Amino acid sequence: MSSGKVTPISGFPEFLPAERIIEQHVLDTIRETFELHGFDSIETRAVEPIERLSDQGEDADKEIYAIHRLAEDLQGEAAATSHEARLGLHFDLTVPFARYVLENSGKLQFPFRRYQIQRVWRGERPQAGRYREFTQADIDIVDVGELPFHYEVEVPLVVADAFSRLPVGPFRIQVNNRKIPEGLYRGLGLDDVKTVLRIVDKLDKVGPDAIREMLVDAGATKEQANTCLALAEIRTPDTSFADRVRDLGVSHPTLEQGLAELTAVVDGAAQLAPGLLVADLRVARGLDYYTGTVYETQLLGAEDFGSICSGGRYDALASDGKRTYPGVGISIGVSRLLGKLIADGAVTTSRPTPTAVLVAVMDEEHRTESMRIAAALRARGLASLVSPTAAKLGKQIRFAERRGIPFVWFPGGEEADQVKDIRSGEQVAADAGQWTPADPADLRPVVRAAAAQASEGTRED
């Protein structure tokens, strides 16, 4: 490795040990929740053909990282014609999953319920909450031919269950149906629906005046632009949004279909989790494969941070020409969520290491005895580390303190072993085959909301 100065690369997050413990806790909780709801885990490859990744909206082709072998450049081969140059790193997990369903349809049981937790890559400008490499946690439900609407009620309930098990604070899941804006735009005479959707999707970023100007530049009249903006301002905690949309005076069959579908989803969720979903007709999602219900999730009090969880229904993303596999899914932006929680100090861990016990080495001649003790503790599920040196016991204790290890074990030789809680100073005789911490929370680091930890207080050293 070069001895020169190391230059950080923005947009590729890395974690210190304590932060990694928090990340692992979040990932484990999400995984366990997904499995509780009957989802099966899969993994897909990191690359897909660029032609499949591109043309998905949101300027996806501009965000794709293309890959090729360095040897191609060195050998002067034409990268544009090589097979590897036509591959790109996936920017989400839904497009690869659709391909996976097509390739494995004969081996899957439908409706197929999948969860997937993997890294994705996007070539966008790094900023708060936006990375070029990040982790997503997705669930999807896919069926053959038709997909009942009740799954569109279910997927946000799963996310709500996961978040209820994590110290994320209050949140709100916003829901819309892509057929509502599409039907309204067509009813207004605006047939370039994709362009209008992409413009209106920028409303939170640039504001209504800029959106109005952009719509007029795209061919809309001021009256049409104002109606598009009026639709985007409708937000209700119940099904009253439908009447407010009809009050705009626009009619179209697609609009009515979207209103009926969104009404069913909001009403269905209200019966199981009152107040969980909010109908927000501003939500559109920039990816073109969404065809119906779409979701976005915000942390209350941090709305400017944007969505931490999003998704929707797609009816034609997975199709082999003979059969279509409609699906609905939702994705938790794990790295995005963690970036917010860690930066705000909203979540902490009780210690920065999973190691619970440091086994002291009385002298190098007896290191083997310390290793046997550590092995006995590990066999009973106690994460243990043997001291790297047979230094004075005070130095070994300070070694444990600096690393956040709560207990130090002293081999007794002919006498009984002793274990010391270096936070309280309490020291007792112990047997490696039987001893366990009095507080079960000491077995593993505990992740909790910072406010909860502050209110509980900490033990004195």
CSV table of C-alpha atoms in Angstrom, one decimal:
chain,number,residue,atom,x,y,z
A,1,MET,CA,0.0,0.0,0.0
A,2,SER,CA,1.3,3.5,-0.8
A,3,SER,CA,2.7,5.4,2.1
A,4,GLY,CA,1.1,8.7,0.8
A,5,LYS,CA,-1.9,10.4,2.3
A,6,VAL,CA,-5.2,8.4,2.1
A,7,THR,CA,-7.9,10.4,0.4
A,8,PRO,CA,-11.5,9.5,1.4
A,9,ILE,CA,-13.9,8.6,-1.4
A,10,SER,CA,-17.3,10.2,-0.8
A,11,GLY,CA,-20.5,8.3,-1.1
A,12,PHE,CA,-19.1,4.9,0.2
A,13,PRO,CA,-20.0,4.7,3.9
A,14,GLU,CA,-17.8,2.8,6.3
A,15,PHE,CA,-18.5,2.0,10.0
A,16,LEU,CA,-16.5,2.0,13.2
A,17,PRO,CA,-17.0,-1.0,15.4
A,18,ALA,CA,-19.7,0.5,17.5
A,19,GLU,CA,-21.5,1.8,14.4
A,20,ARG,CA,-21.2,-1.7,12.9
A,21,ILE,CA,-22.9,-3.2,15.9
A,22,ILE,CA,-25.8,-0.8,15.4
A,23,GLU,CA,-26.0,-1.7,11.7
A,24,GLN,CA,-25.9,-5.5,12.5
A,25,HIS,CA,-28.7,-5.1,15.0
A,26,VAL,CA,-30.8,-3.2,12.5
A,27,LEU,CA,-30.2,-5.8,9.8
A,28,ASP,CA,-30.9,-8.7,12.1
A,29,THR,CA,-34.1,-7.1,13.3
A,30,ILE,CA,-35.3,-6.5,9.8
A,31,ARG,CA,-34.4,-10.0,8.7
A,32,GLU,CA,-36.1,-11.6,11.6
A,33,THR,CA,-39.3,-9.5,11.0
A,34,PHE,CA,-39.4,-10.4,7.4
A,35,GLU,CA,-39.1,-14.1,8.2
A,36,LEU,CA,-41.8,-13.8,10.8
A,37,HIS,CA,-44.1,-12.6,8.0
A,38,GLY,CA,-43.4,-15.6,5.8
A,39,PHE,CA,-40.8,-14.2,3.4
A,40,ASP,CA,-37.9,-16.3,2.1
A,41,SER,CA,-34.4,-15.0,1.6
A,42,ILE,CA,-32.7,-14.9,-1.8
A,43,GLU,CA,-29.6,-13.3,-3.2
A,44,THR,CA,-29.0,-12.1,-6.8
A,45,ARG,CA,-25.8,-11.2,-8.6
A,46,ALA,CA,-24.4,-7.7,-8.4
A,47,VAL,CA,-24.5,-7.1,-12.2
A,48,GLU,CA,-27.1,-7.0,-14.9
A,49,PRO,CA,-27.0,-6.2,-18.6
A,50,ILE,CA,-27.0,-2.5,-18.9
A,51,GLU,CA,-29.9,-2.5,-21.4
A,52,ARG,CA,-32.1,-4.1,-18.7
A,53,LEU,CA,-31.0,-1.6,-16.0
A,54,SER,CA,-31.4,1.4,-18.2
A,55,ASP,CA,-34.7,3.1,-19.3
A,56,GLN,CA,-36.3,2.6,-15.9
A,57,GLY,CA,-36.8,6.3,-15.3
A,58,GLU,CA,-35.0,8.7,-12.8
A,59,ASP,CA,-32.3,9.1,-15.4
A,60,ALA,CA,-31.3,5.5,-14.5
A,61,ASP,CA,-28.9,5.2,-17.4
A,62,LYS,CA,-26.9,8.1,-16.0
A,63,GLU,CA,-26.6,6.5,-12.6
A,64,ILE,CA,-25.5,3.0,-13.6
A,65,TYR,CA,-21.9,2.0,-12.9
A,66,ALA,CA,-20.7,0.1,-15.9
A,67,ILE,CA,-18.0,-2.5,-15.4
A,68,HIS,CA,-15.2,-3.9,-17.5
A,69,ARG,CA,-11.9,-5.6,-17.0
A,70,LEU,CA,-8.9,-3.3,-16.6
A,71,ALA,CA,-7.0,-5.5,-18.9
A,72,GLU,CA,-9.3,-4.4,-21.7
A,73,ASP,CA,-8.0,-0.9,-21.4
A,74,LEU,CA,-4.4,-2.0,-21.1
A,75,GLN,CA,-4.7,-4.2,-24.2
A,76,GLY,CA,-6.4,-1.6,-26.2
A,77,GLU,CA,-9.6,-3.5,-26.7
A,78,ALA,CA,-12.7,-1.6,-27.6
A,79,ALA,CA,-14.6,-1.5,-24.4
A,80,ALA,CA,-17.8,-0.6,-26.1
A,81,THR,CA,-17.9,-3.9,-27.9
A,82,SER,CA,-16.8,-6.1,-25.1
A,83,HIS,CA,-19.3,-8.3,-23.2
A,84,GLU,CA,-18.2,-6.9,-19.8
A,85,ALA,CA,-18.7,-3.3,-20.8
A,86,ARG,CA,-22.4,-4.1,-21.3
A,87,LEU,CA,-22.7,-5.1,-17.6
A,88,GLY,CA,-23.6,-2.7,-14.9
A,89,LEU,CA,-23.9,-2.8,-11.1
A,90,HIS,CA,-27.5,-2.9,-10.1
A,91,PHE,CA,-29.0,0.3,-8.7
A,92,ASP,CA,-31.9,-1.4,-6.9
A,93,LEU,CA,-33.0,-4.9,-6.0
A,94,THR,CA,-36.3,-4.9,-7.9
A,95,VAL,CA,-35.0,-5.1,-11.4
A,96,PRO,CA,-32.7,-8.0,-10.7
A,97,PHE,CA,-35.5,-9.7,-8.8
A,98,ALA,CA,-37.8,-9.5,-11.8
A,99,ARG,CA,-35.1,-11.2,-13.9
A,100,TYR,CA,-34.6,-13.8,-11.2
A,101,VAL,CA,-38.3,-14.6,-11.2
A,102,LEU,CA,-38.3,-15.2,-15.0
A,103,GLU,CA,-35.2,-17.4,-14.8
A,104,ASN,CA,-36.5,-19.5,-11.9
A,105,SER,CA,-40.3,-19.5,-12.3
A,106,GLY,CA,-40.3,-23.2,-12.7
A,107,LYS,CA,-38.7,-23.7,-9.3
A,108,LEU,CA,-40.7,-21.1,-7.3
A,109,GLN,CA,-44.0,-21.5,-5.5
A,110,PHE,CA,-46.4,-18.7,-6.3
A,111,PRO,CA,-47.4,-16.4,-4.8
A,112,PHE,CA,-43.7,-16.1,-4.1
A,113,ARG,CA,-42.7,-14.0,-1.0
A,114,ARG,CA,-39.1,-12.9,-1.1
A,115,TYR,CA,-36.8,-10.8,1.0
A,116,GLN,CA,-33.4,-9.6,0.0
A,117,ILE,CA,-30.8,-7.6,1.9
A,118,GLN,CA,-27.9,-6.6,-0.4
A,119,ARG,CA,-25.7,-3.7,-1.5
A,120,VAL,CA,-26.6,-1.6,-4.5
A,121,TRP,CA,-24.8,1.2,-6.4
A,122,ARG,CA,-25.9,4.5,-7.9
A,123,GLY,CA,-23.7,7.0,-9.6
A,124,GLU,CA,-25.3,10.1,-8.1
A,125,ARG,CA,-23.9,13.1,-6.3
A,126,PRO,CA,-23.2,12.1,-2.6
A,127,GLN,CA,-25.0,14.2,0.0
A,128,ALA,CA,-26.7,13.6,3.4
A,129,GLY,CA,-28.6,10.4,3.2
A,130,ARG,CA,-27.5,9.7,-0.5
A,131,TYR,CA,-24.7,7.3,-1.2
A,132,ARG,CA,-23.1,5.7,-4.2
A,133,GLU,CA,-22.9,2.4,-2.4
A,134,PHE,CA,-25.5,1.4,0.1
A,135,THR,CA,-27.6,-1.4,1.6
A,136,GLN,CA,-31.3,-2.0,0.9
A,137,ALA,CA,-33.7,-4.4,2.5
A,138,ASP,CA,-36.5,-5.4,0.2
A,139,ILE,CA,-39.6,-7.5,0.4
A,140,ASP,CA,-41.8,-8.4,-2.6
A,141,ILE,CA,-44.8,-10.6,-3.3
A,142,VAL,CA,-45.1,-11.9,-6.9
A,143,ASP,CA,-47.8,-14.0,-8.4
A,144,VAL,CA,-48.7,-15.3,-11.9
A,145,GLY,CA,-51.1,-13.4,-14.0
A,146,GLU,CA,-52.9,-11.5,-11.3
A,147,LEU,CA,-52.0,-10.2,-7.9
A,148,PRO,CA,-54.8,-9.5,-5.3
A,149,PHE,CA,-54.8,-5.9,-3.9
A,150,HIS,CA,-54.6,-7.2,-0.3
A,151,TYR,CA,-50.9,-7.6,-0.7
A,152,GLU,CA,-50.7,-3.9,-1.3
A,153,VAL,CA,-52.1,-3.5,2.2
A,154,GLU,CA,-49.8,-6.1,3.7
A,155,VAL,CA,-46.3,-4.9,2.6
A,156,PRO,CA,-46.4,-1.5,4.5
A,157,LEU,CA,-47.7,-3.4,7.6
A,158,VAL,CA,-44.6,-5.6,7.5
A,159,VAL,CA,-42.4,-2.4,7.4
A,160,ALA,CA,-44.3,-0.9,10.3
A,161,ASP,CA,-43.7,-4.1,12.3
A,162,ALA,CA,-40.0,-3.9,11.6
A,163,PHE,CA,-39.7,-0.2,12.5
A,164,SER,CA,-41.7,-0.8,15.7
A,165,ARG,CA,-38.8,-3.2,16.8
A,166,LEU,CA,-36.2,-0.6,16.1
A,167,PRO,CA,-35.3,2.8,17.8
A,168,VAL,CA,-36.3,4.8,14.7
A,169,GLY,CA,-38.9,7.1,16.4
A,170,PRO,CA,-42.2,8.1,14.9
A,171,PHE,CA,-42.7,7.6,11.1
A,172,ARG,CA,-45.4,8.0,8.5
A,173,ILE,CA,-46.0,5.8,5.4
A,174,GLN,CA,-47.4,7.9,2.5
A,175,VAL,CA,-49.3,6.1,-0.2
A,176,ASN,CA,-50.6,7.0,-3.7
A,177,ASN,CA,-51.6,5.2,-6.9
A,178,ARG,CA,-49.8,6.0,-10.1
A,179,LYS,CA,-53.1,5.7,-12.0
A,180,ILE,CA,-54.4,8.8,-10.3
A,181,PRO,CA,-51.9,11.3,-11.7
A,182,GLU,CA,-51.7,9.4,-15.0
A,183,GLY,CA,-55.5,9.6,-15.3
A,184,LEU,CA,-55.7,13.2,-14.3
A,185,TYR,CA,-52.9,14.2,-16.7
A,186,ARG,CA,-54.6,12.3,-19.6
A,187,GLY,CA,-58.0,13.8,-18.6
A,188,LEU,CA,-56.3,17.3,-18.9
A,189,GLY,CA,-55.0,16.4,-22.3
A,190,LEU,CA,-51.3,15.9,-21.2
A,191,ASP,CA,-50.4,12.7,-22.9
A,192,ASP,CA,-46.6,12.7,-22.1
A,193,VAL,CA,-47.4,11.2,-18.7
A,194,LYS,CA,-43.8,10.1,-17.9
A,195,THR,CA,-42.4,13.6,-18.4
A,196,VAL,CA,-45.1,15.2,-16.3
A,197,LEU,CA,-44.6,12.6,-13.5
A,198,ARG,CA,-40.9,13.2,-13.4
A,199,ILE,CA,-41.4,16.9,-13.2
A,200,VAL,CA,-44.0,16.8,-10.4
A,201,ASP,CA,-41.8,14.2,-8.6
A,202,LYS,CA,-39.3,17.1,-8.1
A,203,LEU,CA,-41.8,19.2,-6.2
A,204,ASP,CA,-40.3,18.7,-2.8
A,205,LYS,CA,-36.8,19.7,-4.1
A,206,VAL,CA,-37.6,22.8,-6.2
A,207,GLY,CA,-41.0,24.1,-5.0
A,208,PRO,CA,-44.3,24.8,-6.9
A,209,ASP,CA,-43.2,27.8,-8.8
A,210,ALA,CA,-40.4,26.0,-10.5
A,211,ILE,CA,-42.6,23.0,-11.2
A,212,ARG,CA,-45.2,25.2,-12.8
A,213,GLU,CA,-42.6,26.8,-15.0
A,214,MET,CA,-41.1,23.4,-15.9
A,215,LEU,CA,-44.6,22.0,-16.8
A,216,VAL,CA,-45.3,25.0,-19.1
A,217,ASP,CA,-41.9,24.5,-20.7
A,218,ALA,CA,-42.9,20.9,-21.4
A,219,GLY,CA,-46.1,22.0,-23.2
A,220,ALA,CA,-48.7,22.4,-20.5
A,221,THR,CA,-50.9,25.5,-20.1
A,222,LYS,CA,-50.8,27.4,-16.9
A,223,GLU,CA,-54.3,26.1,-16.0
A,224,GLN,CA,-53.1,22.5,-16.7
A,225,ALA,CA,-50.0,23.1,-14.6
A,226,ASN,CA,-52.1,24.5,-11.7
A,227,THR,CA,-54.4,21.5,-11.7
A,228,CYS,CA,-51.4,19.2,-11.6
A,229,LEU,CA,-50.0,21.1,-8.6
A,230,ALA,CA,-53.5,21.1,-7.0
A,231,LEU,CA,-53.5,17.3,-7.2
A,232,ALA,CA,-50.1,17.0,-5.7
A,233,GLU,CA,-51.3,19.1,-2.7
A,234,ILE,CA,-54.0,16.6,-1.6
A,235,ARG,CA,-53.1,14.7,1.5
A,236,THR,CA,-55.6,13.0,3.8
A,237,PRO,CA,-55.4,10.4,6.6
A,238,ASP,CA,-58.5,8.6,5.3
A,239,THR,CA,-60.4,8.0,2.0
A,240,SER,CA,-61.7,11.6,1.7
A,241,PHE,CA,-58.9,12.2,-0.9
A,242,ALA,CA,-61.2,10.7,-3.6
A,243,ASP,CA,-63.8,13.5,-3.3
A,244,ARG,CA,-61.2,16.2,-3.3
A,245,VAL,CA,-59.7,14.8,-6.5
A,246,ARG,CA,-63.1,14.7,-8.2
A,247,ASP,CA,-63.6,18.3,-7.1
A,248,LEU,CA,-60.8,19.2,-9.5
A,249,GLY,CA,-63.3,18.6,-12.3
A,250,VAL,CA,-61.2,16.2,-14.4
A,251,SER,CA,-62.6,12.8,-15.5
A,252,HIS,CA,-60.9,9.8,-17.0
A,253,PRO,CA,-61.3,6.0,-16.7
A,254,THR,CA,-57.7,5.5,-15.5
A,255,LEU,CA,-58.3,8.2,-12.8
A,256,GLU,CA,-61.4,6.5,-11.5
A,257,GLN,CA,-59.6,3.1,-11.4
A,258,GLY,CA,-56.7,4.6,-9.4
A,259,LEU,CA,-59.1,6.3,-6.9
A,260,ALA,CA,-60.9,3.0,-6.4
A,261,GLU,CA,-57.6,1.1,-5.9
A,262,LEU,CA,-56.1,3.6,-3.5
A,263,THR,CA,-59.4,3.8,-1.5
A,264,ALA,CA,-59.3,0.0,-1.1
A,265,VAL,CA,-55.7,0.1,0.2
A,266,VAL,CA,-56.2,3.0,2.6
A,267,ASP,CA,-59.4,1.5,3.9
A,268,GLY,CA,-57.9,-2.0,4.3
A,269,ALA,CA,-54.9,-0.7,6.2
A,270,ALA,CA,-57.1,1.4,8.5
A,271,GLN,CA,-58.9,-1.7,9.6
A,272,LEU,CA,-55.6,-3.4,10.7
A,273,ALA,CA,-53.4,-0.4,11.7
A,274,PRO,CA,-55.4,2.8,12.0
A,275,GLY,CA,-53.4,5.9,11.1
A,276,LEU,CA,-50.5,4.0,9.6
A,277,LEU,CA,-51.1,5.1,6.0
A,278,VAL,CA,-51.6,8.6,4.8
A,279,ALA,CA,-52.9,9.2,1.3
A,280,ASP,CA,-50.5,11.6,-0.3
A,281,LEU,CA,-51.1,12.4,-3.9
A,282,ARG,CA,-47.7,14.0,-4.3
A,283,VAL,CA,-45.9,10.7,-4.1
A,284,ALA,CA,-45.1,9.4,-7.6
A,285,ARG,CA,-41.8,7.5,-7.4
A,286,GLY,CA,-39.5,8.2,-10.4
A,287,LEU,CA,-39.0,4.6,-11.6
A,288,ASP,CA,-41.1,3.8,-14.6
A,289,TYR,CA,-41.9,0.2,-13.7
A,290,TYR,CA,-44.4,1.2,-11.0
A,291,THR,CA,-48.0,0.9,-12.3
A,292,GLY,CA,-50.3,1.2,-9.3
A,293,THR,CA,-49.8,1.7,-5.6
A,294,VAL,CA,-46.6,3.5,-4.5
A,295,TYR,CA,-45.2,4.2,-1.0
A,296,GLU,CA,-42.8,6.5,0.6
A,297,THR,CA,-41.9,6.7,4.3
A,298,GLN,CA,-40.7,9.6,6.3
A,299,LEU,CA,-39.4,10.1,9.8
A,300,LEU,CA,-41.6,12.6,11.6
A,301,GLY,CA,-39.7,15.8,12.4
A,302,ALA,CA,-37.2,15.0,9.7
A,303,GLU,CA,-39.3,15.3,6.6
A,304,ASP,CA,-36.7,17.3,4.8
A,305,PHE,CA,-34.4,14.2,5.0
A,306,GLY,CA,-36.7,12.5,2.5
A,307,SER,CA,-37.9,8.9,2.2
A,308,ILE,CA,-36.3,6.1,4.2
A,309,CYS,CA,-38.5,3.4,2.7
A,310,SER,CA,-40.3,3.3,-0.6
A,311,GLY,CA,-41.8,0.9,-3.2
A,312,GLY,CA,-44.9,0.0,-5.0
A,313,ARG,CA,-46.7,-2.2,-7.4
A,314,TYR,CA,-45.4,-3.3,-10.8
A,315,ASP,CA,-47.5,-5.3,-13.3
A,316,ALA,CA,-45.2,-5.7,-16.3
A,317,LEU,CA,-41.6,-5.7,-15.0
A,318,ALA,CA,-41.4,-9.5,-15.1
A,319,SER,CA,-42.9,-10.9,-18.3
A,320,ASP,CA,-41.6,-13.5,-20.7
A,321,GLY,CA,-44.1,-12.7,-23.4
A,322,LYS,CA,-46.4,-15.6,-22.5
A,323,ARG,CA,-46.9,-15.0,-18.8
A,324,THR,CA,-46.7,-11.9,-16.6
A,325,TYR,CA,-45.7,-11.9,-13.0
A,326,PRO,CA,-47.1,-8.9,-11.3
A,327,GLY,CA,-45.7,-7.9,-7.9
A,328,VAL,CA,-45.7,-5.4,-5.1
A,329,GLY,CA,-42.8,-4.6,-2.9
A,330,ILE,CA,-41.2,-2.1,-0.6
A,331,SER,CA,-37.6,-1.3,0.2
A,332,ILE,CA,-36.0,0.0,3.4
A,333,GLY,CA,-33.0,2.2,2.7
A,334,VAL,CA,-30.9,0.7,5.5
A,335,SER,CA,-27.8,2.8,4.9
A,336,ARG,CA,-29.8,6.0,4.6
A,337,LEU,CA,-31.7,5.2,7.8
A,338,LEU,CA,-28.5,4.4,9.7
A,339,GLY,CA,-26.8,7.5,8.4
A,340,LYS,CA,-29.5,9.6,9.9
A,341,LEU,CA,-29.8,7.8,13.2
A,342,ILE,CA,-26.0,7.6,13.8
A,343,ALA,CA,-25.3,11.2,12.7
A,344,ASP,CA,-28.0,12.5,15.1
A,345,GLY,CA,-26.8,10.3,18.0
A,346,ALA,CA,-30.3,8.9,18.1
A,347,VAL,CA,-29.2,5.4,18.7
A,348,THR,CA,-26.3,4.0,20.7
A,349,THR,CA,-24.9,0.7,21.8
A,350,SER,CA,-24.0,-0.4,25.3
A,351,ARG,CA,-20.4,-1.2,24.3
A,352,PRO,CA,-18.4,-1.0,21.1
A,353,THR,CA,-17.4,-4.7,20.9
A,354,PRO,CA,-19.2,-8.0,21.1
A,355,THR,CA,-16.5,-9.4,23.4
A,356,ALA,CA,-17.7,-9.9,26.9
A,357,VAL,CA,-14.7,-11.3,28.6
A,358,LEU,CA,-10.9,-10.7,28.4
A,359,VAL,CA,-9.1,-13.7,29.8
A,360,ALA,CA,-5.9,-12.4,31.4
A,361,VAL,CA,-2.5,-14.2,30.8
A,362,MET,CA,-0.6,-14.5,34.1
A,363,ASP,CA,2.6,-15.3,32.3
A,364,GLU,CA,3.5,-16.7,28.8
A,365,GLU,CA,4.2,-20.1,30.2
A,366,HIS,CA,0.5,-20.4,31.2
A,367,ARG,CA,-1.0,-18.9,28.0
A,368,THR,CA,-2.4,-22.3,27.1
A,369,GLU,CA,-4.4,-22.3,30.3
A,370,SER,CA,-5.9,-18.9,29.4
A,371,MET,CA,-6.8,-20.3,25.9
A,372,ARG,CA,-8.6,-23.3,27.5
A,373,ILE,CA,-10.6,-21.0,29.7
A,374,ALA,CA,-11.6,-18.8,26.7
A,375,ALA,CA,-12.6,-21.9,24.7
A,376,ALA,CA,-14.8,-23.1,27.6
A,377,LEU,CA,-16.5,-19.7,27.8
A,378,ARG,CA,-17.0,-19.6,24.0
A,379,ALA,CA,-18.6,-23.1,24.1
A,380,ARG,CA,-21.2,-21.6,26.3
A,381,GLY,CA,-21.9,-18.6,24.1
A,382,LEU,CA,-19.7,-16.1,25.9
A,383,ALA,CA,-17.6,-14.0,23.4
A,384,SER,CA,-14.1,-14.1,24.9
A,385,LEU,CA,-10.6,-12.8,24.0
A,386,VAL,CA,-7.3,-13.9,25.4
A,387,SER,CA,-5.0,-11.0,26.4
A,388,PRO,CA,-2.4,-10.4,23.7
A,389,THR,CA,0.4,-10.1,26.2
A,390,ALA,CA,1.2,-11.2,29.7
A,391,ALA,CA,1.7,-7.6,30.9
A,392,LYS,CA,1.0,-6.5,34.4
A,393,LEU,CA,-2.6,-7.1,35.4
A,394,GLY,CA,-3.3,-3.4,35.6
A,395,LYS,CA,-2.3,-3.0,31.9
A,396,GLN,CA,-4.5,-5.9,30.9
A,397,ILE,CA,-7.4,-4.4,32.7
A,398,ARG,CA,-6.8,-1.1,30.9
A,399,PHE,CA,-6.6,-3.0,27.6
A,400,ALA,CA,-10.2,-4.3,28.3
A,401,GLU,CA,-11.4,-0.8,29.4
A,402,ARG,CA,-10.2,0.9,26.2
A,403,ARG,CA,-12.0,-1.7,24.1
A,404,GLY,CA,-15.2,-1.7,26.1
A,405,ILE,CA,-14.9,-5.3,27.3
A,406,PRO,CA,-16.9,-5.4,30.6
A,407,PHE,CA,-15.2,-8.5,32.3
A,408,VAL,CA,-11.7,-9.6,33.0
A,409,TRP,CA,-11.0,-13.2,33.9
A,410,PHE,CA,-8.0,-14.1,36.1
A,411,PRO,CA,-6.8,-17.7,35.9
A,412,GLY,CA,-6.2,-19.0,39.5
A,413,GLY,CA,-3.9,-21.8,38.8
A,414,GLU,CA,-4.2,-24.1,41.9
A,415,GLU,CA,-6.7,-21.6,43.4
A,416,ALA,CA,-10.2,-20.7,42.1
A,417,ASP,CA,-10.4,-18.5,39.0
A,418,GLN,CA,-11.7,-14.9,39.5
A,419,VAL,CA,-13.7,-12.7,37.3
A,420,LYS,CA,-14.0,-9.0,37.7
A,421,ASP,CA,-16.6,-6.6,36.4
A,422,ILE,CA,-14.3,-3.6,35.7
A,423,ARG,CA,-17.2,-1.2,35.6
A,424,SER,CA,-18.3,-1.8,39.2
A,425,GLY,CA,-15.1,-3.3,40.5
A,426,GLU,CA,-16.9,-6.4,41.8
A,427,GLN,CA,-14.8,-9.5,41.7
A,428,VAL,CA,-16.0,-13.0,42.4
A,429,ALA,CA,-14.7,-16.6,42.2
A,430,ALA,CA,-15.9,-18.3,39.0
A,431,ASP,CA,-15.9,-21.5,37.0
A,432,ALA,CA,-15.6,-21.3,33.2
A,433,GLY,CA,-18.0,-24.2,32.9
A,434,GLN,CA,-20.7,-22.4,34.8
A,435,TRP,CA,-20.2,-18.7,35.2
A,436,THR,CA,-22.5,-16.3,33.3
A,437,PRO,CA,-23.0,-12.5,33.8
A,438,ALA,CA,-25.7,-11.6,36.4
A,439,ASP,CA,-27.3,-9.3,33.9
A,440,PRO,CA,-28.2,-11.1,30.6
A,441,ALA,CA,-27.8,-7.8,28.8
A,442,ASP,CA,-24.0,-8.1,29.3
A,443,LEU,CA,-23.9,-11.2,27.0
A,444,ARG,CA,-24.1,-9.0,23.9
A,445,PRO,CA,-24.0,-5.3,23.1
A,446,VAL,CA,-27.5,-3.7,23.6
A,447,VAL,CA,-28.7,-1.3,20.9
A,448,ARG,CA,-31.2,1.3,22.1
A,449,ALA,CA,-32.5,4.8,21.5
A,450,ALA,CA,-30.1,7.3,23.0
A,451,ALA,CA,-32.9,8.9,25.0
A,452,ALA,CA,-33.8,5.5,26.5
A,453,GLN,CA,-30.1,4.9,27.5
A,454,ALA,CA,-29.9,8.4,29.1
A,455,SER,CA,-33.0,7.9,31.1
A,456,GLU,CA,-31.8,4.5,32.4
A,457,GLY,CA,-28.4,5.9,33.4
A,458,THR,CA,-25.2,3.9,33.6
A,459,ARG,CA,-23.4,2.0,36.3
A,460,GLU,CA,-20.5,3.8,38.0
A,461,ASP,CA,-17.0,2.5,37.3
